[in-house]
Amino acid sequence: MPKVLVLGATGGCGSPALMKLLSTGAAVTAIVRSADRLPAGATGHKLLTVVVVPGGHLTLSDEAMAGHMRGCDAVISALGHNLTLRGMYGEPRKLCTHTVNQLCRVAEMLRPTRPIRLIVISTEGVDRPDGADPPRGRAERLVLWLLWLLLPPHADNIGVVDYLHRSARTSGYVEFCAVRPSDLIDRADDGGVALHATLQNGIFASHPPSTRASVGAFMASLATEASTWRQWKNSFPQILDMQENPKTD
């Protein structure tokens, strides 16, 4: 039975990831600020252990986090910044970067016999650090530079990918995958997805969105399926919905 730690289990992508994990028989520990926001189907589930940390997981010491990570096959971080003034400009401004740093640090402390799978959510606004993505146009580069300068969550997303590329890939105790969705929308995962090793388009291009349900399901499959992990470990895949004409209510 796979054992998975989930951060951000009450969010738009974290909730479907959590439900997918439970449906496949994984034992899940979810660290949350409040259990009230967990999806209804997860509450009281026999495979779910809920750890409530009102101040957020970053208030946990490395030793406390190690207690939750010990024995885990994978850790999913579906964390993101709320699109409010406080969420974008309040502390912690480097929520995702500091989280990845701590998780990798704790993995080094634990020294597991097999590397822990670290799965994080990123964005199409972040380039692969190895330069494999197609070049962006001048206007797009300018907009992304302004976002990096003025919008802390974008700088945080870049910090995560940079840290994974520089530090996590050289660790013998962590393997990673940073999933890069397009425009996230809420819709049932009924159209299938396409996965790409590099970005398929720029932020200004017209393209299919990514459903939160499909992103969560893909993150769960990375945590539990050996073949999926072998294909995408230590990479930055873009996930796009294959249903080009979304249904409207």
C-alpha positions as a Markdown table, in Angstrom:
| # | Residue | x | y | z |
|---|---|---|---|---|
| 1 | Met | 0.0 | 0.0 | 0.0 |
| 2 | Pro | 1.6 | 3.3 | -1.0 |
| 3 | Lys | 1.9 | 5.9 | 1.7 |
| 4 | Val | 1.6 | 9.6 | 0.6 |
| 5 | Leu | 1.8 | 12.9 | 2.5 |
| 6 | Val | -0.3 | 15.7 | 0.9 |
| 7 | Leu | 0.1 | 19.4 | 1.5 |
| 8 | Gly | -2.7 | 21.6 | 0.1 |
| 9 | Ala | -5.3 | 18.9 | 0.3 |
| 10 | Thr | -8.1 | 21.4 | 0.7 |
| 11 | Gly | -7.2 | 23.3 | -2.5 |
| 12 | Gly | -8.5 | 23.2 | -6.1 |
| 13 | Cys | -5.9 | 20.6 | -7.2 |
| 14 | Gly | -5.1 | 19.1 | -3.9 |
| 15 | Ser | -8.7 | 18.0 | -3.1 |
| 16 | Pro | -9.0 | 15.8 | -6.3 |
| 17 | Ala | -5.5 | 14.5 | -5.8 |
| 18 | Leu | -6.5 | 13.4 | -2.3 |
| 19 | Met | -9.7 | 11.7 | -3.5 |
| 20 | Lys | -7.9 | 9.9 | -6.3 |
| 21 | Leu | -5.2 | 8.6 | -3.8 |
| 22 | Leu | -7.9 | 7.3 | -1.4 |
| 23 | Ser | -9.8 | 5.7 | -4.3 |
| 24 | Thr | -6.7 | 3.8 | -5.3 |
| 25 | Gly | -6.0 | 2.5 | -1.8 |
| 26 | Ala | -3.2 | 4.7 | -0.8 |
| 27 | Ala | -2.7 | 5.6 | 2.9 |
| 28 | Val | -2.7 | 9.3 | 3.0 |
| 29 | Thr | -1.6 | 11.9 | 5.6 |
| 30 | Ala | -2.9 | 15.4 | 5.0 |
| 31 | Ile | -1.5 | 18.4 | 6.8 |
| 32 | Val | -4.1 | 21.1 | 6.8 |
| 33 | Arg | -4.9 | 24.4 | 8.6 |
| 34 | Ser | -8.5 | 23.3 | 9.1 |
| 35 | Ala | -10.2 | 19.9 | 8.6 |
| 36 | Asp | -13.5 | 21.7 | 7.8 |
| 37 | Arg | -12.4 | 22.3 | 4.2 |
| 38 | Leu | -11.6 | 18.7 | 3.3 |
| 39 | Pro | -13.7 | 17.2 | 0.5 |
| 40 | Ala | -16.8 | 15.5 | 2.0 |
| 41 | Gly | -15.8 | 12.1 | 0.7 |
| 42 | Ala | -12.5 | 12.3 | 2.6 |
| 43 | Thr | -13.9 | 13.0 | 6.0 |
| 44 | Gly | -13.6 | 10.0 | 8.2 |
| 45 | His | -12.0 | 7.8 | 5.5 |
| 46 | Lys | -10.2 | 4.9 | 7.0 |
| 47 | Leu | -7.1 | 5.5 | 4.9 |
| 48 | Leu | -6.8 | 9.2 | 5.8 |
| 49 | Thr | -4.9 | 10.7 | 8.7 |
| 50 | Val | -5.6 | 14.4 | 9.1 |
| 51 | Val | -3.0 | 16.6 | 10.9 |
| 52 | Val | -4.4 | 20.0 | 11.7 |
| 53 | Val | -1.7 | 22.8 | 12.0 |
| 54 | Pro | -3.6 | 26.1 | 12.3 |
| 55 | Gly | -0.4 | 28.1 | 11.7 |
| 56 | Gly | 0.5 | 26.2 | 8.6 |
| 57 | His | 2.9 | 23.4 | 8.0 |
| 58 | Leu | 5.9 | 25.8 | 7.8 |
| 59 | Thr | 5.5 | 26.3 | 11.6 |
| 60 | Leu | 6.4 | 22.7 | 12.1 |
| 61 | Ser | 10.0 | 21.9 | 13.0 |
| 62 | Asp | 12.1 | 19.7 | 10.7 |
| 63 | Glu | 11.8 | 17.0 | 13.3 |
| 64 | Ala | 8.0 | 17.2 | 13.4 |
| 65 | Met | 7.8 | 17.1 | 9.6 |
| 66 | Ala | 10.1 | 14.1 | 9.6 |
| 67 | Gly | 7.6 | 12.3 | 11.8 |
| 68 | His | 4.9 | 12.8 | 9.1 |
| 69 | Met | 7.3 | 12.0 | 6.2 |
| 70 | Arg | 8.8 | 8.9 | 7.7 |
| 71 | Gly | 7.9 | 5.8 | 5.6 |
| 72 | Cys | 6.2 | 7.9 | 2.9 |
| 73 | Asp | 6.7 | 6.8 | -0.7 |
| 74 | Ala | 5.7 | 10.2 | -2.0 |
| 75 | Val | 4.9 | 13.8 | -1.0 |
| 76 | Ile | 2.4 | 15.9 | -3.0 |
| 77 | Ser | 2.6 | 19.7 | -2.6 |
| 78 | Ala | -0.5 | 21.2 | -4.2 |
| 79 | Leu | 0.1 | 24.5 | -2.5 |
| 80 | Gly | -0.5 | 27.9 | -4.0 |
| 81 | His | -1.2 | 31.5 | -3.1 |
| 82 | Asn | -4.7 | 32.7 | -2.8 |
| 83 | Leu | -5.6 | 35.4 | -5.4 |
| 84 | Thr | -6.3 | 38.1 | -2.9 |
| 85 | Leu | -4.1 | 41.0 | -1.8 |
| 86 | Arg | -3.2 | 39.2 | 1.4 |
| 87 | Gly | -2.6 | 35.9 | -0.4 |
| 88 | Met | -0.3 | 37.6 | -3.0 |
| 89 | Tyr | 1.5 | 40.1 | -0.9 |
| 90 | Gly | 1.3 | 38.8 | 2.6 |
| 91 | Glu | 3.6 | 36.3 | 4.4 |
| 92 | Pro | 4.8 | 33.8 | 3.6 |
| 93 | Arg | 5.7 | 35.2 | 0.2 |
| 94 | Lys | 7.9 | 32.2 | -0.5 |
| 95 | Leu | 5.4 | 29.6 | 0.7 |
| 96 | Cys | 6.1 | 27.1 | -2.1 |
| 97 | Thr | 9.9 | 27.5 | -2.2 |
| 98 | His | 10.3 | 27.3 | 1.5 |
| 99 | Thr | 8.1 | 24.2 | 1.6 |
| 100 | Val | 10.1 | 22.4 | -1.1 |
| 101 | Asn | 13.3 | 23.4 | 0.7 |
| 102 | Gln | 12.0 | 21.9 | 4.0 |
| 103 | Leu | 10.8 | 18.7 | 2.4 |
| 104 | Cys | 14.1 | 18.1 | 0.7 |
| 105 | Arg | 16.0 | 18.9 | 3.9 |
| 106 | Val | 13.8 | 16.5 | 5.9 |
| 107 | Ala | 14.3 | 13.8 | 3.2 |
| 108 | Glu | 18.1 | 14.2 | 3.7 |
| 109 | Met | 17.5 | 13.7 | 7.5 |
| 110 | Leu | 15.5 | 10.6 | 7.0 |
| 111 | Arg | 17.8 | 9.0 | 4.4 |
| 112 | Pro | 15.2 | 6.6 | 3.0 |
| 113 | Thr | 16.3 | 3.5 | 1.2 |
| 114 | Arg | 14.4 | 4.6 | -1.9 |
| 115 | Pro | 14.1 | 8.2 | -3.0 |
| 116 | Ile | 10.9 | 10.0 | -2.0 |
| 117 | Arg | 8.8 | 11.1 | -4.9 |
| 118 | Leu | 8.2 | 14.9 | -4.5 |
| 119 | Ile | 5.4 | 16.1 | -6.7 |
| 120 | Val | 4.6 | 19.8 | -6.9 |
| 121 | Ile | 2.3 | 22.1 | -8.9 |
| 122 | Ser | 3.9 | 24.8 | -11.0 |
| 123 | Thr | 2.6 | 26.9 | -13.9 |
| 124 | Glu | 3.1 | 27.5 | -17.7 |
| 125 | Gly | 4.6 | 30.9 | -16.8 |
| 126 | Val | 7.7 | 29.1 | -15.5 |
| 127 | Asp | 10.4 | 27.9 | -18.0 |
| 128 | Arg | 12.3 | 24.7 | -17.7 |
| 129 | Pro | 15.7 | 25.6 | -16.2 |
| 130 | Asp | 17.6 | 23.6 | -18.7 |
| 131 | Gly | 16.4 | 25.8 | -21.6 |
| 132 | Ala | 14.5 | 23.0 | -23.4 |
| 133 | Asp | 11.3 | 24.9 | -23.7 |
| 134 | Pro | 10.6 | 26.8 | -27.0 |
| 135 | Pro | 11.8 | 30.4 | -26.8 |
| 136 | Arg | 9.2 | 33.0 | -25.8 |
| 137 | Gly | 8.5 | 36.2 | -27.7 |
| 138 | Arg | 9.8 | 39.5 | -26.6 |
| 139 | Ala | 6.4 | 40.8 | -25.3 |
| 140 | Glu | 5.8 | 37.6 | -23.3 |
| 141 | Arg | 9.3 | 37.8 | -21.7 |
| 142 | Leu | 8.6 | 41.4 | -20.7 |
| 143 | Val | 5.3 | 40.5 | -19.1 |
| 144 | Leu | 6.8 | 37.5 | -17.2 |
| 145 | Trp | 9.7 | 39.8 | -16.0 |
| 146 | Leu | 7.2 | 42.3 | -14.7 |
| 147 | Leu | 5.2 | 39.5 | -13.0 |
| 148 | Trp | 8.4 | 38.3 | -11.4 |
| 149 | Leu | 9.2 | 41.9 | -10.2 |
| 150 | Leu | 5.7 | 42.8 | -9.0 |
| 151 | Leu | 3.9 | 39.6 | -8.1 |
| 152 | Pro | 5.5 | 37.5 | -5.3 |
| 153 | Pro | 3.6 | 34.3 | -6.2 |
| 154 | His | 5.2 | 34.2 | -9.7 |
| 155 | Ala | 8.7 | 34.7 | -8.2 |
| 156 | Asp | 7.8 | 31.9 | -5.7 |
| 157 | Asn | 6.9 | 29.5 | -8.6 |
| 158 | Ile | 10.2 | 30.3 | -10.3 |
| 159 | Gly | 12.1 | 29.7 | -7.0 |
| 160 | Val | 10.5 | 26.2 | -6.7 |
| 161 | Val | 11.6 | 25.1 | -10.1 |
| 162 | Asp | 15.1 | 26.6 | -9.7 |
| 163 | Tyr | 15.5 | 24.8 | -6.4 |
| 164 | Leu | 14.4 | 21.5 | -7.8 |
| 165 | His | 16.8 | 21.8 | -10.7 |
| 166 | Arg | 19.8 | 22.9 | -8.7 |
| 167 | Ser | 19.4 | 21.0 | -5.5 |
| 168 | Ala | 16.8 | 18.2 | -5.5 |
| 169 | Arg | 18.1 | 16.5 | -8.7 |
| 170 | Thr | 21.5 | 16.0 | -7.1 |
| 171 | Ser | 20.0 | 14.4 | -3.9 |
| 172 | Gly | 20.0 | 10.7 | -3.5 |
| 173 | Tyr | 16.9 | 10.9 | -1.3 |
| 174 | Val | 14.4 | 12.8 | -3.5 |
| 175 | Glu | 13.1 | 12.6 | -7.0 |
| 176 | Phe | 10.7 | 15.2 | -8.3 |
| 177 | Cys | 8.1 | 16.2 | -10.8 |
| 178 | Ala | 6.9 | 19.8 | -11.2 |
| 179 | Val | 3.5 | 19.7 | -13.0 |
| 180 | Arg | 2.8 | 22.8 | -15.2 |
| 181 | Pro | -0.9 | 23.3 | -16.0 |
| 182 | Ser | -2.3 | 25.9 | -18.3 |
| 183 | Asp | -5.3 | 28.1 | -17.2 |
| 184 | Leu | -6.9 | 26.2 | -14.4 |
| 185 | Ile | -10.7 | 25.6 | -14.6 |
| 186 | Asp | -13.2 | 23.6 | -12.6 |
| 187 | Arg | -14.8 | 20.9 | -14.6 |
| 188 | Ala | -15.1 | 17.1 | -14.4 |
| 189 | Asp | -12.1 | 15.2 | -15.8 |
| 190 | Asp | -14.0 | 13.9 | -18.8 |
| 191 | Gly | -12.0 | 15.0 | -21.8 |
| 192 | Gly | -8.7 | 13.4 | -21.3 |
| 193 | Val | -5.3 | 15.1 | -21.0 |
| 194 | Ala | -2.2 | 15.6 | -23.1 |
| 195 | Leu | 1.2 | 15.6 | -21.4 |
| 196 | His | 4.2 | 17.3 | -22.9 |
| 197 | Ala | 7.8 | 17.4 | -21.8 |
| 198 | Thr | 8.1 | 21.0 | -22.9 |
| 199 | Leu | 5.7 | 24.0 | -23.1 |
| 200 | Gln | 3.4 | 23.9 | -26.1 |
| 201 | Asn | 2.5 | 27.5 | -26.3 |
| 202 | Gly | 3.0 | 30.9 | -24.7 |
| 203 | Ile | 0.8 | 32.6 | -22.1 |
| 204 | Phe | -0.9 | 34.7 | -24.8 |
| 205 | Ala | -1.7 | 31.7 | -27.1 |
| 206 | Ser | -5.2 | 30.3 | -27.5 |
| 207 | His | -5.0 | 26.7 | -26.1 |
| 208 | Pro | -7.0 | 24.2 | -24.1 |
| 209 | Pro | -7.1 | 24.9 | -20.4 |
| 210 | Ser | -6.2 | 22.4 | -17.6 |
| 211 | Thr | -8.9 | 21.1 | -15.3 |
| 212 | Arg | -8.1 | 21.0 | -11.6 |
| 213 | Ala | -9.6 | 17.5 | -11.5 |
| 214 | Ser | -7.2 | 16.2 | -14.2 |
| 215 | Val | -4.2 | 17.9 | -12.6 |
| 216 | Gly | -5.0 | 16.4 | -9.2 |
| 217 | Ala | -5.5 | 13.0 | -10.8 |
| 218 | Phe | -2.2 | 13.2 | -12.6 |
| 219 | Met | -0.4 | 14.2 | -9.4 |
| 220 | Ala | -1.9 | 11.2 | -7.6 |
| 221 | Ser | -0.9 | 8.8 | -10.4 |
| 222 | Leu | 2.7 | 10.1 | -10.2 |
| 223 | Ala | 2.6 | 9.2 | -6.5 |
| 224 | Thr | 1.2 | 5.7 | -6.9 |
| 225 | Glu | 2.0 | 4.4 | -10.4 |
| 226 | Ala | 5.6 | 3.2 | -11.1 |
| 227 | Ser | 5.3 | 3.4 | -14.9 |
| 228 | Thr | 4.0 | 7.0 | -14.7 |
| 229 | Trp | 6.8 | 8.0 | -12.4 |
| 230 | Arg | 9.5 | 6.4 | -14.5 |
| 231 | Gln | 8.3 | 8.5 | -17.4 |
| 232 | Trp | 8.1 | 11.9 | -15.7 |
| 233 | Lys | 10.5 | 11.8 | -12.7 |
| 234 | Asn | 12.9 | 14.8 | -12.5 |
| 235 | Ser | 11.0 | 16.7 | -15.2 |
| 236 | Phe | 8.6 | 19.6 | -15.7 |
| 237 | Pro | 5.6 | 18.3 | -17.8 |
| 238 | Gln | 2.9 | 20.6 | -19.1 |
| 239 | Ile | -0.6 | 19.1 | -18.8 |
| 240 | Leu | -3.3 | 20.3 | -21.1 |
| 241 | Asp | -7.0 | 19.3 | -21.4 |
| 242 | Met | -7.8 | 17.6 | -24.7 |
| 243 | Gln | -11.4 | 18.9 | -24.8 |
| 244 | Glu | -11.0 | 22.1 | -26.7 |
| 245 | Asn | -14.5 | 23.3 | -26.3 |
| 246 | Pro | -15.3 | 23.3 | -22.6 |
| 247 | Lys | -18.9 | 22.6 | -21.6 |
| 248 | Thr | -20.8 | 25.6 | -20.2 |
| 249 | Asp | -23.5 | 25.5 | -17.5 |
